[in-house]
XYZ file of C-alpha atoms in Angstrom:
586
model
C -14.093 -42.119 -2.331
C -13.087 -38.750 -3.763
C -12.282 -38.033 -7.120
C -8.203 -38.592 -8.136
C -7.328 -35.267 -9.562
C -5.007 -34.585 -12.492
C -2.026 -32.696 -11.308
C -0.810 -29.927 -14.450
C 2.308 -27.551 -13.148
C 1.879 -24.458 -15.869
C 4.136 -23.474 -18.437
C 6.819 -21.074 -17.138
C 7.709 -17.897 -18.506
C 10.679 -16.836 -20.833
C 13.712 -17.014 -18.059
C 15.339 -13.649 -19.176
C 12.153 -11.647 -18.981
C 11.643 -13.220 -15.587
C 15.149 -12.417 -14.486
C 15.088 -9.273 -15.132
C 11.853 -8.592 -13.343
C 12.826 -10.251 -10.905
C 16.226 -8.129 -10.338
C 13.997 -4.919 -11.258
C 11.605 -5.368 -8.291
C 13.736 -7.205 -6.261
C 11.363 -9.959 -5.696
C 12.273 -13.713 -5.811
C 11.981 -15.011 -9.196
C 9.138 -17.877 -8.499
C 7.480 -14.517 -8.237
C 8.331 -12.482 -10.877
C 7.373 -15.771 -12.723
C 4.253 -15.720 -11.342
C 3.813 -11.997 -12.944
C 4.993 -13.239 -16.539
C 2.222 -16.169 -16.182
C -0.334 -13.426 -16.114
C 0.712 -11.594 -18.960
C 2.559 -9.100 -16.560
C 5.844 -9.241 -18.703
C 7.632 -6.108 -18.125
C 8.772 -3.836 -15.368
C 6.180 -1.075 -15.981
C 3.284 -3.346 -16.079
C 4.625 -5.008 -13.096
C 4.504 -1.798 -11.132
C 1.007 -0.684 -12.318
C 0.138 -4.248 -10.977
C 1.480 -3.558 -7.597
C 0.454 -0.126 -7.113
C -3.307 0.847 -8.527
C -4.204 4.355 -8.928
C -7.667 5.380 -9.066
C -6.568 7.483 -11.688
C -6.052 5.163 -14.184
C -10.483 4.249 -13.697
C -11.430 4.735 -16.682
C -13.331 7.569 -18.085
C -17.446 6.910 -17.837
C -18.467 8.183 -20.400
C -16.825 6.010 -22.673
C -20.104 3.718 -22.110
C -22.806 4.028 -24.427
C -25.825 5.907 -22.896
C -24.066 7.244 -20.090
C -24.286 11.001 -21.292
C -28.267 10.430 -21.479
C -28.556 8.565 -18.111
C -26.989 11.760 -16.312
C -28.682 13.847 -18.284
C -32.083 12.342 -16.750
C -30.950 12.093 -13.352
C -30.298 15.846 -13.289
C -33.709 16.312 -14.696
C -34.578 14.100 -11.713
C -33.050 15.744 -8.906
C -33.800 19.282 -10.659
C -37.406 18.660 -10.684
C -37.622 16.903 -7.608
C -39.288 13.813 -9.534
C -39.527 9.993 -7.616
C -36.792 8.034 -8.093
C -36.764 4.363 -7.643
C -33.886 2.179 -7.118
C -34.419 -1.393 -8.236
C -32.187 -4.404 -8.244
C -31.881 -7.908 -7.788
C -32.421 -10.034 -4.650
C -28.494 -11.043 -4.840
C -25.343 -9.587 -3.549
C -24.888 -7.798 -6.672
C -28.040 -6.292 -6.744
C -28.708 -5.526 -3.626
C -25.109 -3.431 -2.858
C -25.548 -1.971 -5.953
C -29.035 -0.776 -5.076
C -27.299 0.529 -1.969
C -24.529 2.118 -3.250
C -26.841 4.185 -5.558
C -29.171 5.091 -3.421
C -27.143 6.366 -1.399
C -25.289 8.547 -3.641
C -28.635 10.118 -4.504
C -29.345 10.996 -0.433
C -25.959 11.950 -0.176
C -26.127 14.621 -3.062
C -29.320 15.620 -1.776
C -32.115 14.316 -3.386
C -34.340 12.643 -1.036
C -37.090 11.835 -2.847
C -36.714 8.143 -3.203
C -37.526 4.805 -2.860
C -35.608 1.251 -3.844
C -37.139 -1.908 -4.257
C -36.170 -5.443 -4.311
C -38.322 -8.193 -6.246
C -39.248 -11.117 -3.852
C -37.721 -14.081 -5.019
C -40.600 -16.342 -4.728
C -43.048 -14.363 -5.658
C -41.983 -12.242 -8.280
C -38.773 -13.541 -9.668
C -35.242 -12.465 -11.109
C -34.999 -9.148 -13.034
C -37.565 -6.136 -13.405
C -41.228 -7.424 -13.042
C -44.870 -5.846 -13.180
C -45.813 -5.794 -10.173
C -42.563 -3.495 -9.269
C -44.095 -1.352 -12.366
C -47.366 -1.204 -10.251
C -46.165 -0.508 -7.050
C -43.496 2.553 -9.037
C -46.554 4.171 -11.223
C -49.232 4.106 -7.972
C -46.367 5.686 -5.468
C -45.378 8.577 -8.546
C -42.586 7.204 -9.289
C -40.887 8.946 -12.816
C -37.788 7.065 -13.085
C -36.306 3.372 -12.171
C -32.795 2.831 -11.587
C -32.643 -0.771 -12.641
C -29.437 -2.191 -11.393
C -28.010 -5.968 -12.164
C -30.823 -6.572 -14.071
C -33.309 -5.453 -17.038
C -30.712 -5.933 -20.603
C -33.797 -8.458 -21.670
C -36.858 -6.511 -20.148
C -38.453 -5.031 -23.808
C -41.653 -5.225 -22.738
C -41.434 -4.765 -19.283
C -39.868 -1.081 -20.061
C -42.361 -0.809 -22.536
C -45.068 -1.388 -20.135
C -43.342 1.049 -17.522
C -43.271 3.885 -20.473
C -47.215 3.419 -20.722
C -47.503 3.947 -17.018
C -45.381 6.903 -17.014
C -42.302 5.673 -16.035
C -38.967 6.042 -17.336
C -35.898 3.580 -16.897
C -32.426 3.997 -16.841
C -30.995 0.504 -17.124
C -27.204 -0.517 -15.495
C -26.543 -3.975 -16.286
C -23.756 -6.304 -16.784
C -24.934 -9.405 -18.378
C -25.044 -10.535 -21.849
C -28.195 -8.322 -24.378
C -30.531 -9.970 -26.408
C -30.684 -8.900 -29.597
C -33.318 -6.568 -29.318
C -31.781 -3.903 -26.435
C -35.008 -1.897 -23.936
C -36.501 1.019 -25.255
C -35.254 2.509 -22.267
C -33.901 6.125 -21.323
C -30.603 4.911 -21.446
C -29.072 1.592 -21.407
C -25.947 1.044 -19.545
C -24.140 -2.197 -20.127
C -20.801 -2.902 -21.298
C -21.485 -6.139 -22.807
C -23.657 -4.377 -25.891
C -22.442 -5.137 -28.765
C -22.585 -1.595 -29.721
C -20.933 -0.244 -26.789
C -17.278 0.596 -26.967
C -16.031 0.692 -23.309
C -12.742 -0.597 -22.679
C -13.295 -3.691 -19.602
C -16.706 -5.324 -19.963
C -16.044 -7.188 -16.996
C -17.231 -5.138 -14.562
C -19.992 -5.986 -11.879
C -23.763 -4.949 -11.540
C -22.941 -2.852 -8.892
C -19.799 -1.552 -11.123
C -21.815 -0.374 -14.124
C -24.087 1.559 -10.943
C -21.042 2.941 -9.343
C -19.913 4.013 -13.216
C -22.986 6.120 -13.384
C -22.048 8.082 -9.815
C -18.786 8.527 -11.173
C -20.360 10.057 -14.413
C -22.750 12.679 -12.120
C -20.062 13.021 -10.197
C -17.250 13.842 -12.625
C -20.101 16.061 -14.397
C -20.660 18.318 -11.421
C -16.894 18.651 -9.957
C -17.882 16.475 -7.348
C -14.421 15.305 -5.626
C -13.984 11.342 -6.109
C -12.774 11.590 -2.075
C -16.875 11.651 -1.731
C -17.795 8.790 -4.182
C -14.736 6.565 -2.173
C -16.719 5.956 0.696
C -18.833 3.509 -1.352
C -16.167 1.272 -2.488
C -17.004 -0.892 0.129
C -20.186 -1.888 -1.218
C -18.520 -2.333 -4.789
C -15.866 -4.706 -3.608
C -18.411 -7.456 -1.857
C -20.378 -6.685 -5.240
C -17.149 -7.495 -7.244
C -16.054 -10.279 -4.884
C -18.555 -11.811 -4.789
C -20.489 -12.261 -8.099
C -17.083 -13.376 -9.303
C -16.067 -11.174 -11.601
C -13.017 -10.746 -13.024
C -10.183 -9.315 -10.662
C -8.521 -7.367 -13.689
C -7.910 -4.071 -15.176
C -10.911 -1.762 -13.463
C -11.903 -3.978 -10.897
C -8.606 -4.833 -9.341
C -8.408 -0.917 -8.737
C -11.679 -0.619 -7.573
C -11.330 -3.913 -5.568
C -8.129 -2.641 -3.915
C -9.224 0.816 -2.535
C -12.777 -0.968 -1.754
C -11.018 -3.611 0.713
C -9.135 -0.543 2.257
C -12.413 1.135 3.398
C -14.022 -2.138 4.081
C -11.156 -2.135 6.573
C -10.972 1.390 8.136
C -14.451 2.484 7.820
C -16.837 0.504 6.610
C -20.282 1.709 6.817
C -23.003 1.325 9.705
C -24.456 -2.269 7.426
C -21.437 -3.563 6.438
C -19.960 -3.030 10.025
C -22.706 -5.068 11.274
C -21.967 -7.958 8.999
C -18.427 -7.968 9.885
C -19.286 -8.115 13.139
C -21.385 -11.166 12.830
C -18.932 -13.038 10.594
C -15.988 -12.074 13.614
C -13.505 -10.714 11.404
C -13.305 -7.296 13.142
C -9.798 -8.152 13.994
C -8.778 -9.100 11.087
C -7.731 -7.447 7.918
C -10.851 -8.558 5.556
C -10.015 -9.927 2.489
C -11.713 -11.011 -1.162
C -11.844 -14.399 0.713
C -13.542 -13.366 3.565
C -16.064 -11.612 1.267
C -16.659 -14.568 -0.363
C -17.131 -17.001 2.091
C -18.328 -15.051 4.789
C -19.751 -11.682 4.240
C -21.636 -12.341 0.801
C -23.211 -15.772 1.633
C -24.963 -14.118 4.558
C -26.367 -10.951 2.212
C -27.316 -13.747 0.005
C -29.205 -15.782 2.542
C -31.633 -13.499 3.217
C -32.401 -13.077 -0.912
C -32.883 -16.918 -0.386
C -35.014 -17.432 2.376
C -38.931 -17.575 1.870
C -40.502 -14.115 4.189
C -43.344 -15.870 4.819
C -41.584 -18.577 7.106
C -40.956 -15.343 9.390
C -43.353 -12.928 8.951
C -46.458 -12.280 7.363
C -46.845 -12.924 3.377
C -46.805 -8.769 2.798
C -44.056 -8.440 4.711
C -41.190 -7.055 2.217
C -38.494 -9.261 0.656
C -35.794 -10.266 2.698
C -33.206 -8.533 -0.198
C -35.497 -5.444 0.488
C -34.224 -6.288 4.227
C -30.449 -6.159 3.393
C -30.744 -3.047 1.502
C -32.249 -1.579 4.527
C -29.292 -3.104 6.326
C -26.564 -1.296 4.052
C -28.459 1.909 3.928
C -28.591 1.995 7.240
C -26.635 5.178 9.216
C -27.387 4.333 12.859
C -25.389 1.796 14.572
C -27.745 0.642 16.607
C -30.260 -0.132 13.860
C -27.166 -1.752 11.978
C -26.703 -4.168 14.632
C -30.117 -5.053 15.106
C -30.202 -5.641 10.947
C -27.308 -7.797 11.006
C -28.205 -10.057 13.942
C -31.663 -10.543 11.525
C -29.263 -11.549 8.516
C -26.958 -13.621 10.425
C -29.838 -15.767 11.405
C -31.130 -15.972 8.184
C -27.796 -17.274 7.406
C -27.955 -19.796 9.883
C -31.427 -20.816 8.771
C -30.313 -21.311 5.172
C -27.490 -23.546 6.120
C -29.054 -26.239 7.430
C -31.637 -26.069 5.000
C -28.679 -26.585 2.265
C -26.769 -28.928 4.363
C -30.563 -31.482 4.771
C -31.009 -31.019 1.084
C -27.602 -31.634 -0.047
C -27.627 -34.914 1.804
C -30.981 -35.552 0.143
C -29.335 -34.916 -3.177
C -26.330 -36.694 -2.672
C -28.377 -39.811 -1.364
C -30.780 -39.657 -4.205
C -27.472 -39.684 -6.577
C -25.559 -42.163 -4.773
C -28.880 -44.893 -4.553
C -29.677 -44.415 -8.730
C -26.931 -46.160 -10.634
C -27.889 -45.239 -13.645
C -27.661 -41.736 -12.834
C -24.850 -42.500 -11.344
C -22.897 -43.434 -14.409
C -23.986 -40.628 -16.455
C -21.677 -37.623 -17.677
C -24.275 -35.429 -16.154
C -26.337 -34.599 -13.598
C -30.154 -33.628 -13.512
C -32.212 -33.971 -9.907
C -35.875 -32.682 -9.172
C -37.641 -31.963 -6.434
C -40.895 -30.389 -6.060
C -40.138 -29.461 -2.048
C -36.822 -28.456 -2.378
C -35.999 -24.638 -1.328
C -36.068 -22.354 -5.207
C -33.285 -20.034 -3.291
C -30.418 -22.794 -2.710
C -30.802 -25.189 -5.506
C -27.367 -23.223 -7.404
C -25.706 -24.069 -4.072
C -26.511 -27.700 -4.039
C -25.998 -28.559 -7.542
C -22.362 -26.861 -6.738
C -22.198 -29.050 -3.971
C -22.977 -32.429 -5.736
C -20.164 -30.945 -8.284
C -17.710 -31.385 -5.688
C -18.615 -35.159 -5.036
C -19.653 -35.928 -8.968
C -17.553 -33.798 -11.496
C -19.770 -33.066 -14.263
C -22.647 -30.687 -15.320
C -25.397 -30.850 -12.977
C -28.966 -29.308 -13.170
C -31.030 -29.146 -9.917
C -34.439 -28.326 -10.088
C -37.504 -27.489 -8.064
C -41.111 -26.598 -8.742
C -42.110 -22.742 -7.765
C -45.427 -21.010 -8.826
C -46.774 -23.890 -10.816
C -43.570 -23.894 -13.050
C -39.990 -26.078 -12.479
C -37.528 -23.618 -12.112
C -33.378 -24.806 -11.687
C -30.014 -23.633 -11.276
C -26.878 -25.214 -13.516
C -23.601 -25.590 -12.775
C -20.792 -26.416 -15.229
C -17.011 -27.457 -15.154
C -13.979 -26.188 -16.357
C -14.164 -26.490 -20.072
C -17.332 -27.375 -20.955
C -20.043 -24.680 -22.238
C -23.484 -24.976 -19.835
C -25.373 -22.488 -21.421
C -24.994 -24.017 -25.066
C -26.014 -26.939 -23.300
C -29.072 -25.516 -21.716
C -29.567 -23.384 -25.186
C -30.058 -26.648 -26.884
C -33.446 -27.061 -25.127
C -34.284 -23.727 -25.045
C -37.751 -24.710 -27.066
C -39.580 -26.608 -24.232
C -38.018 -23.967 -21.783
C -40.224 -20.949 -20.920
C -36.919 -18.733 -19.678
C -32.971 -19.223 -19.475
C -30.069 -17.067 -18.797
C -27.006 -17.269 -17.382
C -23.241 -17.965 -19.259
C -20.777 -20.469 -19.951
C -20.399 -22.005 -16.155
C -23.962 -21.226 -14.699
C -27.361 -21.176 -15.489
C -30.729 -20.473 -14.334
C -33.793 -21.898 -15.917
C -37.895 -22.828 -15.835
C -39.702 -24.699 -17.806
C -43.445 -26.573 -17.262
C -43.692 -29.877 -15.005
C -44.808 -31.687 -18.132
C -41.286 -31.013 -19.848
C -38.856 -32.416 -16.517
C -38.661 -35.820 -18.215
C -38.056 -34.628 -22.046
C -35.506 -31.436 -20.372
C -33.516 -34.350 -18.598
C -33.143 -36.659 -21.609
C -31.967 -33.799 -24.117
C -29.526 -31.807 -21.964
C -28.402 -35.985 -20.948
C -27.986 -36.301 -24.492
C -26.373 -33.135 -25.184
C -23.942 -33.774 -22.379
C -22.823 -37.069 -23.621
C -22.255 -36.335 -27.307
C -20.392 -32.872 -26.544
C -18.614 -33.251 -23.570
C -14.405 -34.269 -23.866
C -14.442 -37.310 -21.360
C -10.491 -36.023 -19.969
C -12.640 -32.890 -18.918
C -14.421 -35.049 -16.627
C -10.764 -35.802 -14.724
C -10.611 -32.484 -12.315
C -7.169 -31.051 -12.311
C -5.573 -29.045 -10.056
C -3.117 -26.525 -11.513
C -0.233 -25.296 -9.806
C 1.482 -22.836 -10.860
C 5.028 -23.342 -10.280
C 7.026 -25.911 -7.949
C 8.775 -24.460 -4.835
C 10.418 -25.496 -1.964
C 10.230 -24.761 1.650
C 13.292 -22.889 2.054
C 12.047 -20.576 -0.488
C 9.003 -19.622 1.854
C 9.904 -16.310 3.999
C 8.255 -13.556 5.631
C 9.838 -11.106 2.757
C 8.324 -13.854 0.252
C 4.868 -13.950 1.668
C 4.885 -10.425 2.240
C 5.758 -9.414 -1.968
C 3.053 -12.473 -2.679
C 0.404 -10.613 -0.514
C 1.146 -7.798 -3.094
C -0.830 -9.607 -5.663
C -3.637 -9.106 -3.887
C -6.715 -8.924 -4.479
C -7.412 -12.307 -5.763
C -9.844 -13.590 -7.921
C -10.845 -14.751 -11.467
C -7.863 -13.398 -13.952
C -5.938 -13.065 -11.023
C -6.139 -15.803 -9.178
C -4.507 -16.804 -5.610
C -1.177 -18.995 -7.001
C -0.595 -22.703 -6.191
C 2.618 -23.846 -5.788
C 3.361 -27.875 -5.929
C 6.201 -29.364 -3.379
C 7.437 -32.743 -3.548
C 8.646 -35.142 -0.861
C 6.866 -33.590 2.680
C 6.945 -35.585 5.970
C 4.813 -34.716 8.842
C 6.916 -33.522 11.742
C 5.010 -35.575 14.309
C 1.868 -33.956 14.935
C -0.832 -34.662 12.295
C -4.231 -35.117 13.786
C -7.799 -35.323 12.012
C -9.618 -32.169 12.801
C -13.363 -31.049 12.441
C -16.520 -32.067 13.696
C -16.663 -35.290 11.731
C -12.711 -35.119 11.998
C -12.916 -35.269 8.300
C -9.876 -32.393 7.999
C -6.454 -33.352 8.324
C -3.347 -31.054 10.218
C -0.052 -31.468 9.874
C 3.392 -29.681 10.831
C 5.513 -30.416 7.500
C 9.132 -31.117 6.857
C 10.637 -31.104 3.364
C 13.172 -33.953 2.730
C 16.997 -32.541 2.454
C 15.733 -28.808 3.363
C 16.927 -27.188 6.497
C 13.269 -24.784 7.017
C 11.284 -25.499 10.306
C 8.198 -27.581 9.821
C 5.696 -25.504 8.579
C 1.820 -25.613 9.507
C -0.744 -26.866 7.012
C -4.375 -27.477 6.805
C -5.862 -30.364 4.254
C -9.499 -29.868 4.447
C -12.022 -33.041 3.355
C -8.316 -35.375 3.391
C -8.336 -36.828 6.599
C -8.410 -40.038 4.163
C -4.326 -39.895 4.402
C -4.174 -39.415 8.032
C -3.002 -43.131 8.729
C -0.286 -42.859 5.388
C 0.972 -39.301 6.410
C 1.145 -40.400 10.636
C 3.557 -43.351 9.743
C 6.152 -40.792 8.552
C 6.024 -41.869 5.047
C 6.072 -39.527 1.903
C 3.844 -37.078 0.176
C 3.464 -34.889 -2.450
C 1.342 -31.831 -2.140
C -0.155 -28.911 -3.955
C -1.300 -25.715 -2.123
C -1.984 -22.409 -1.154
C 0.148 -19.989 1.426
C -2.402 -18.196 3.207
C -2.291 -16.461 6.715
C -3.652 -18.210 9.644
C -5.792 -16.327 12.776
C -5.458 -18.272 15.876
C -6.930 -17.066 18.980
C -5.247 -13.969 18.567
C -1.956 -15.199 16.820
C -1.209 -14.790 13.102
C 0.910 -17.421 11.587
C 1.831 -18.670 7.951
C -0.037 -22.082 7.116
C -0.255 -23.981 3.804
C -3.770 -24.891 2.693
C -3.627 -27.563 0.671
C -5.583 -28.221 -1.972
C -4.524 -31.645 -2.729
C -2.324 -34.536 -1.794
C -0.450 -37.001 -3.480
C 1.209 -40.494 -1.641
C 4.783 -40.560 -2.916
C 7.311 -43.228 -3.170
């Protein structure tokens, strides 16, 4: 059965600052509401919100080290020295690596490389063999991107082969920071930039901006690599505030006019060439396939030397010629396809495993191992059994002789404390308050369950363990109008910090027409009617709730929370509510 959530409609703002925002912008007050919620509480703010201006980027130089990391990249370029771009096998990493690289071809300097560490083989973040390859092709300086804020002695090691670093990271230091050339991350401690929420790829583009800004370059010719940055920011979830809404915003409009050769591809392969794209689409379309092929093992399609498959989607979004695009995308699209059944088998697996243990069962948290199990969807699985069993879940799998894991949190309770508190029989962690990666030797599984078990039980609040769904203000049906959806699509782009607003309506009847949908018609449809409310039905999608299909057919009462988003129909484009979650009334 699925889990009863808790039902919480927020606080709403001070009426009179909401009225007269709401007069101001002549927008309908649930809206101007909406902008209070978020801190948004006067006129001026609320038009900075609606309208972002690259001008108001911030200035790059503001972060620590950036003066010394342009300094080095002109000695680069001036002395014609090997440049390597490195990042991680992720989305982050890999547009990033992109977007930098090709900023360095497109000023000129074409003595280059970029690199992507093999998941499997070599791991997350900047490793030796990376080093090696660098020092034996002449490399002088790495470009580490999304990764290297912990890699002392890795840098170290680099410097004794010759090579310098430049480091552009976003996640949190140790507290020993790389001797590096210069360390770019706006999470140091010491570092006084003014959003430290930006993405991998962010704290790259920040450095183009710097060279650029340095040598009058016009930002019209950094632009054209937004659309990199926004899957970056899109989709390592990062918050959808200050910088990154700006960046974000201008990113989605070149993702949607022109969009370069790689991306184009992917588009193309996800079928939203029609459509405008949006943060959405980048998340659940767009990213997971650049991600896929980071997951996937080479060796299952080629030969073992054959490069990384992120090394393969860097190729893809560096790519210029369309035909070569294509032929890229089709490769990651299968990949894609290759890694979904492989998570939807092992999910089952996971689930079943779960389901058949009742001790397990009845724990607040949950850790699963499996020595076959895939190392590059484990994070997707244990989010998976989150959505079935709402608590803290660890999944691991064994890799290289070690048990290495992904962790996934909920809403209010700290992960990485929790994985911290074992953090002497691991051999690595990282990660933040909601996810987590980890390894740790076979012979510590056992001791590794029973501690972060423990730790579970005696800190987690049990009401935590109650999923809630939080709307953020009640509205009814007649309020919902073309001019209403189209100032709501003004708080675009969505994401964390700004997040897409759920609205809570009471007493909807289905107009007749609700039918289970899907290939296990486990999705419910319905054409709703509010109770004493003169609007049309209006069309609404429920998806995993076909459990209510028999109490919403008989005409009887419900209660729902949702979404308004726009629905793409064979051509037709049509409001629909996606609801999140529904409640029988009385």
């Amino acid at each position: 059965m699925p889990i009863q959530k808790k039902w919480v409609v927020k606080p709403q703002g001070n009426s009179l600052t909401v009225e007269h925002i709401a007069t101001s912008l002549r927008i309908a007050p649930v809206l101007a509401n909406l902008l209070v919620q978020r801190g948004i509480d006067t006129v001026d703010k609320a038009k900075k919100f609606f309208n972002p201006r690259l001008e108001d980027l911030h200035n790059p130089f503001l972060m620590k080290d950036m003066d010394r990391a342009v300094e080095r990249v002109e000695e680069a370029v001036a002395k014609n020295q090997k440049i390597m771009v490195y990042g991680d096998y992720d989305v982050d990493g890999t547009t990033a690596v992109a977007l930098v690289y090709k900023f360095l071809r497109h000023i000129g300097h074409n003595n280059l490389m970029f690199y992507i560490p093999d998941r499997y083989t070599e791991g997350y973040g900047i490793s030796k063999r990376g080093i090696d390859i660098a020092a034996k092709r002449g490399v002088k300086l790495i470009i580490a991107l999304d990764c290297g804020i912990k890699a002392v002695e890795k840098v170290d090691y680099a410097k004794q082969r010759g090579v310098d670093f430049i480091i552009c990271d976003h996640h949190l230091p140790a507290e020993e920071i790389p001797r590096a050339v210069a360390v770019l991350d706006p999470k140091r401690t010491d570092c006084t930039y003014p959003f430290d929420e930006l993405s991998g790829c962010g704290v790259g583009f920040k450095l183009v901006h710097a060279y650029a800004t340095k040598h009058n370059i016009p930002f019209s010719e950094i632009e054209q690599f937004l659309d990199l940055l926004v899957v970056s920011i899109a989709s390592d979830i990062v918050a959808l505030t200050d910088e990154n809404r700006i960046l974000a915003h201008y990113g989605l409009k070149i993702l949607n006019s022109s969009p370069s050769e790689g991306l184009s591809s992917i588009i193309r392969v996800c079928g939203l060439e029609e459509q405008d794209i949006t943060i959405d689409d980048i998340v659940f379309k767009i990213g997971p396939r650049i991600n896929a092929a980071g997951r996937m093992r080479m060796e299952d399609y080629e030969d073992e030397n054959a490069p990384s498959g992120g090394y393969k989607v860097v190729r893809l979004l560096v790519e210029g010629n369309e035909e070569a695009a294509r032929e890229f995308g089709d490769d990651i699209d299968s990949f894609n396809q290759d890694r979904k059944n492989i998570d939807r088998s092992v999910t089952q697996e996971a689930l079943d495993f779960v389901k058949n243990n009742t001790e397990l069962r009845n724990q607040k948290s949950t850790v699963i191992f499996n020595p076959k199990w895939m190392k590059g969807i484990v994070g997707i699985v244990a989010s998976r059994l989150i959505e079935t069993y709402y608590r803290p879940t660890v999944v691991l799998t064994q890799s290289n002789g070690f048990v290495t894991g992904s962790a996934r949190s909920i809403p209010g309770f700290d992960l990485y404390q929790a994985v911290e508190s074992c953090s002497d029989i691991l051999e690595n962690f990282g990660g933040h308050m909601y996810a987590a990666g980890l390894t740790m030797r076979p012979e510590n599984v056992e001791e590794f369950k029973r501690r972060f078990n423990a730790y579970v039980e005696e800190n987690i609040d049990p009401q935590i363990l109650i999923p809630q769904v939080e709307a953020d203000s009640m509205l009814s049906f007649n309020d919902i109008t073309p001019r209403f959806f189209a100032d709501l699509n003004r708080f675009q782009p969505f994401g964390p910090g700004n997040t897409m607003p759920i609205f809570a309506t009471e007493g909807c009847v289905d107009a007749g027409k609700a039918k289970r949908v899907g290939a296990d018609l486990e999705h419910l449809r319905i054409d709703l009617l509010q109770r004493n409310q003169s609007t049309e039905s209006i069309q609404a999608i429920a998806f995993q709730q076909s459990q209510h299909y028999e109490w919403v057919r008989s005409g009887r009462p419900i209660d729902i929370c949702y979404q308004i988003v726009e629905n793409h129909y064979r051509g037709k484009v049509s409001l629909q509510l996606r609801i999140k979650d529904i409640k029988t009334a009385h």
